[in-house]
Short mmCIF file of C-alpha atoms in Angstrom, two decimals:
data_model
loop_
_atom_site.label_atom_id
_atom_site.label_comp_id
_atom_site.label_asym_id
_atom_site.label_seq_id
_atom_site.Cartn_x
_atom_site.Cartn_y
_atom_site.Cartn_z
CA GLU A 27 -167.28 -40.92 -123.10
CA PRO A 28 -165.73 -38.24 -120.81
CA GLU A 29 -163.28 -35.60 -123.47
CA VAL A 30 -160.72 -32.95 -122.95
CA THR A 31 -161.84 -29.46 -123.37
CA GLN A 32 -159.91 -26.73 -125.20
CA THR A 33 -160.56 -23.10 -125.56
CA PRO A 34 -160.51 -21.25 -127.72
CA SER A 35 -160.37 -23.41 -130.90
CA HIS A 36 -158.49 -21.08 -132.87
CA GLN A 37 -156.07 -17.91 -131.76
CA VAL A 38 -155.18 -14.89 -133.79
CA THR A 39 -152.72 -12.98 -132.09
CA GLN A 40 -149.99 -10.30 -132.63
CA MET A 41 -146.50 -10.51 -132.29
CA GLY A 42 -145.11 -10.09 -129.02
CA GLN A 43 -148.70 -9.81 -127.57
CA GLU A 44 -149.36 -12.61 -124.58
CA VAL A 45 -151.57 -15.49 -124.78
CA ILE A 46 -153.18 -18.04 -122.87
CA LEU A 47 -154.39 -21.19 -124.31
CA ARG A 48 -157.22 -22.93 -122.08
CA CYS A 49 -158.11 -26.32 -121.35
CA VAL A 50 -160.13 -28.47 -119.25
CA PRO A 51 -158.99 -31.60 -118.78
CA ILE A 52 -160.73 -34.93 -117.37
CA SER A 53 -162.17 -34.77 -114.23
CA ASN A 54 -160.90 -37.52 -112.66
CA HIS A 55 -157.17 -36.96 -114.21
CA LEU A 56 -154.33 -36.00 -112.36
CA TYR A 57 -151.35 -35.52 -115.05
CA PHE A 58 -151.82 -32.85 -117.52
CA TYR A 59 -149.90 -32.60 -120.67
CA TRP A 60 -149.16 -29.71 -123.79
CA TYR A 61 -148.20 -30.42 -126.67
CA ARG A 62 -147.60 -28.71 -130.56
CA GLN A 63 -147.76 -29.39 -133.93
CA ILE A 64 -145.97 -26.71 -136.40
CA LEU A 65 -147.68 -27.58 -139.62
CA GLY A 66 -146.86 -30.03 -141.36
CA GLN A 67 -144.09 -31.36 -138.52
CA LYS A 68 -144.60 -33.84 -135.81
CA VAL A 69 -146.44 -33.66 -132.61
CA GLU A 70 -144.03 -32.43 -129.89
CA PHE A 71 -144.09 -32.20 -126.00
CA LEU A 72 -144.30 -28.99 -124.35
CA VAL A 73 -144.46 -29.98 -121.05
CA SER A 74 -145.99 -32.24 -118.16
CA PHE A 75 -147.61 -30.79 -114.44
CA TYR A 76 -149.21 -32.88 -111.59
CA ASN A 77 -149.31 -32.06 -107.98
CA ASN A 78 -149.36 -28.61 -109.10
CA GLU A 79 -145.61 -28.77 -110.23
CA ILE A 80 -143.83 -29.41 -113.96
CA SER A 81 -142.83 -32.35 -113.96
CA GLU A 82 -141.04 -33.01 -116.83
CA LYS A 83 -140.22 -29.94 -119.85
CA SER A 84 -138.80 -30.04 -123.53
CA GLU A 85 -136.02 -27.60 -124.42
CA ILE A 86 -138.90 -25.80 -126.11
CA PHE A 87 -140.44 -24.72 -123.02
CA ASP A 88 -138.20 -21.92 -122.62
CA ASP A 89 -138.80 -18.79 -120.00
CA GLN A 90 -141.70 -17.44 -122.33
CA PHE A 91 -143.85 -20.03 -121.70
CA SER A 92 -145.76 -20.73 -118.23
CA VAL A 93 -148.40 -23.01 -117.07
CA GLU A 94 -151.15 -22.87 -114.74
CA ARG A 95 -153.43 -24.72 -112.56
CA PRO A 96 -155.71 -21.79 -111.71
CA ASP A 97 -158.47 -23.86 -109.92
CA GLY A 98 -159.75 -27.63 -109.73
CA SER A 99 -160.47 -27.84 -113.28
CA ASN A 100 -158.21 -25.76 -115.59
CA PHE A 101 -155.25 -26.03 -117.12
CA THR A 102 -153.65 -23.15 -119.10
CA LEU A 103 -150.66 -22.54 -120.68
CA LYS A 104 -149.45 -19.08 -121.24
CA ILE A 105 -147.00 -17.60 -124.00
CA ARG A 106 -145.35 -14.38 -122.63
CA SER A 107 -144.34 -12.48 -125.82
CA THR A 108 -145.57 -14.47 -129.44
CA LYS A 109 -143.10 -14.73 -132.16
CA LEU A 110 -143.80 -16.02 -135.34
CA GLU A 111 -142.58 -19.60 -134.68
CA ASP A 112 -145.07 -20.19 -132.23
CA SER A 113 -147.87 -20.97 -134.93
CA ALA A 114 -148.52 -24.09 -134.25
CA MET A 115 -151.83 -26.29 -133.23
CA TYR A 116 -151.02 -26.56 -129.34
CA PHE A 117 -152.71 -29.65 -127.90
CA CYS A 118 -153.64 -30.95 -123.91
CA ALA A 119 -153.85 -33.76 -122.49
CA SER A 120 -154.70 -35.62 -119.68
CA SER A 121 -154.24 -38.87 -118.23
CA ALA A 122 -154.88 -40.33 -114.74
CA GLN A 123 -151.52 -41.53 -113.82
CA GLY A 124 -148.13 -40.98 -115.31
CA ALA A 125 -145.13 -42.89 -116.98
CA ARG A 126 -144.82 -46.52 -116.60
CA SER A 127 -148.34 -46.77 -115.98
CA ASN A 128 -151.63 -47.94 -118.08
CA GLN A 129 -153.27 -45.10 -118.44
CA PRO A 130 -152.58 -43.24 -121.94
CA GLN A 131 -153.25 -39.91 -122.32
CA HIS A 132 -155.91 -38.17 -124.11
CA PHE A 133 -155.95 -35.73 -125.94
CA GLY A 134 -158.12 -32.19 -126.63
CA ASP A 135 -158.94 -30.81 -130.24
CA GLY A 136 -155.94 -28.43 -130.34
CA THR A 137 -156.19 -24.61 -130.54
CA ARG A 138 -154.77 -23.15 -133.49
CA LEU A 139 -152.72 -20.23 -132.46
CA SER A 140 -151.85 -17.52 -135.61
CA ILE A 141 -148.84 -15.18 -134.87
CA LEU A 142 -148.95 -11.71 -136.98
CA ALA B 26 -131.47 -41.29 -129.72
CA GLN B 27 -135.54 -42.03 -129.05
CA SER B 28 -137.69 -41.93 -131.82
CA VAL B 29 -140.58 -43.18 -134.16
CA THR B 30 -140.29 -43.69 -138.24
CA GLN B 31 -143.74 -43.68 -140.02
CA PRO B 32 -142.19 -44.49 -143.42
CA ASP B 33 -145.10 -43.78 -145.69
CA ILE B 34 -145.99 -40.07 -145.54
CA HIS B 35 -149.16 -41.02 -147.60
CA ILE B 36 -151.31 -44.59 -148.53
CA THR B 37 -154.52 -45.03 -150.64
CA VAL B 38 -156.37 -47.16 -150.70
CA SER B 39 -159.94 -49.12 -152.19
CA GLU B 40 -162.84 -49.25 -149.57
CA GLY B 41 -162.76 -52.54 -148.43
CA ALA B 42 -159.01 -53.58 -149.15
CA SER B 43 -157.09 -54.17 -146.03
CA LEU B 44 -154.62 -51.97 -144.50
CA GLU B 45 -151.40 -51.91 -142.92
CA LEU B 46 -149.57 -48.62 -141.76
CA ARG B 47 -145.81 -49.46 -140.79
CA CYS B 48 -144.27 -47.97 -137.16
CA ASN B 49 -140.71 -48.33 -136.13
CA TYR B 50 -139.20 -46.81 -133.34
CA SER B 51 -135.70 -46.40 -131.27
CA TYR B 52 -136.17 -46.47 -127.20
CA GLY B 53 -134.10 -46.95 -124.28
CA ALA B 54 -136.27 -48.15 -121.97
CA THR B 55 -139.20 -50.68 -122.19
CA PRO B 56 -141.31 -48.94 -124.84
CA TYR B 57 -145.03 -48.22 -124.67
CA LEU B 58 -146.84 -47.95 -127.41
CA PHE B 59 -149.85 -46.28 -128.97
CA TRP B 60 -151.72 -45.63 -132.31
CA TYR B 61 -153.52 -41.82 -132.41
CA VAL B 62 -155.98 -41.26 -135.18
CA GLN B 63 -157.01 -37.05 -136.15
CA SER B 64 -159.54 -36.60 -138.66
CA PRO B 65 -159.46 -33.24 -140.22
CA GLY B 66 -160.09 -30.18 -137.34
CA GLN B 67 -160.35 -32.79 -134.91
CA GLY B 68 -157.71 -33.98 -131.24
CA LEU B 69 -156.07 -37.24 -131.67
CA GLN B 70 -158.36 -39.81 -130.65
CA LEU B 71 -156.82 -42.91 -129.39
CA LEU B 72 -156.63 -46.05 -131.29
CA LEU B 73 -155.37 -48.60 -129.13
CA LYS B 74 -152.15 -49.13 -127.05
CA TYR B 75 -149.48 -51.58 -126.36
CA PHE B 76 -147.76 -51.63 -122.76
CA SER B 77 -147.10 -55.21 -121.69
CA GLY B 78 -148.43 -59.08 -122.75
CA ASP B 79 -149.79 -60.36 -125.46
CA THR B 80 -148.11 -58.72 -128.52
CA LEU B 81 -151.69 -58.33 -130.49
CA VAL B 82 -153.64 -55.40 -129.54
CA GLN B 83 -156.81 -54.29 -130.29
CA GLY B 84 -158.15 -51.48 -129.94
CA ILE B 85 -161.43 -49.11 -131.26
CA LYS B 86 -163.24 -49.09 -135.15
CA GLY B 87 -161.17 -52.85 -135.71
CA PHE B 88 -157.77 -51.87 -135.80
CA GLU B 89 -154.82 -54.26 -134.51
CA ALA B 90 -152.04 -53.56 -133.72
CA GLU B 91 -148.58 -56.31 -133.11
CA PHE B 92 -145.98 -55.41 -130.97
CA LYS B 93 -142.73 -56.99 -132.59
CA ARG B 94 -139.89 -56.18 -130.23
CA SER B 95 -137.62 -58.00 -132.34
CA GLN B 96 -138.17 -56.07 -135.40
CA SER B 97 -138.78 -52.85 -133.34
CA SER B 98 -141.95 -52.12 -134.82
CA PHE B 99 -145.84 -51.80 -133.97
CA ASN B 100 -147.40 -52.03 -137.22
CA LEU B 101 -151.01 -51.29 -137.59
CA ARG B 102 -153.43 -52.99 -139.52
CA LYS B 103 -157.40 -52.97 -140.39
CA PRO B 104 -159.06 -56.28 -142.27
CA SER B 105 -161.24 -53.97 -144.36
CA VAL B 106 -161.49 -50.52 -144.24
CA HIS B 107 -164.13 -47.63 -144.58
CA TRP B 108 -164.59 -44.90 -145.86
CA SER B 109 -165.02 -42.71 -142.91
CA ASP B 110 -160.77 -44.34 -141.71
CA ALA B 111 -159.45 -41.68 -143.92
CA ALA B 112 -157.41 -39.77 -141.51
CA GLU B 113 -153.38 -39.23 -140.63
CA TYR B 114 -152.64 -41.59 -138.18
CA PHE B 115 -149.78 -41.27 -135.31
CA CYS B 116 -147.51 -43.86 -134.51
CA ALA B 117 -145.90 -42.67 -130.19
CA VAL B 118 -143.98 -44.45 -128.25
CA GLY B 119 -143.48 -43.79 -124.28
CA GLY B 120 -142.63 -45.24 -121.03
CA ASP B 121 -139.73 -44.32 -118.62
CA THR B 122 -140.95 -40.26 -118.82
CA ASP B 123 -144.03 -38.77 -118.94
CA LYS B 124 -142.96 -37.37 -122.65
CA LEU B 125 -145.11 -38.99 -125.92
CA ILE B 126 -142.38 -39.10 -128.89
CA PHE B 127 -144.75 -38.96 -132.14
CA GLY B 128 -143.89 -40.13 -135.79
CA THR B 129 -144.49 -37.41 -138.41
CA GLY B 130 -147.62 -39.47 -139.36
CA THR B 131 -149.54 -41.35 -142.29
CA ARG B 132 -152.31 -39.83 -144.35
CA LEU B 133 -154.63 -42.52 -145.22
CA GLN B 134 -156.59 -41.85 -148.19
CA VAL B 135 -159.90 -44.19 -149.59
CA PHE B 136 -161.65 -44.31 -152.56
CA PRO B 137 -164.75 -45.74 -152.70
#
């Protein structure tokens, strides 16, 4: 069964450094998402992306965050200047269609980001 | 406000026993409802989904869930739990936007 693939599985970064988390969505999917899960808390939506632009973002997704689809297969999340509170598990997801469709979001295994 | 409540943080059952995990939601539009499972060190795997139609939906691994609009609930059930079902279970709601709203999860422990 097709999968969403995320790399790396674990990223350790010094506070203030930039970090890029990478995702390869399922190949025929057109909608892409990032979520995060701070340890012990619920999974939170960050951003959705369709047709090379952000379609929705949460209040968490401030100017320090950006997303990009640099080529036909990768979908990246960049954090420009990391803070301690950015430490979390980051999940990428993709779906064949967007909201109000019967196509669910499929998630990757996540990247654990640790900020020192 | 849109939200999902999973009132049970941790549930322990014996292998072979039946299971019900509770989920209540608050959502302004017609909800689409999901259950995801997360095994240790793994991502979120979709167990089942409800969009419309029959309110009892079947999923993978022998799970089912029933949508009860009057109770704003979408409880997950399994008639006989296996040791491999030990994991964290998340209920989520979505529909009118791209965003899925997750509950805090229920950790299931299975004793032999």
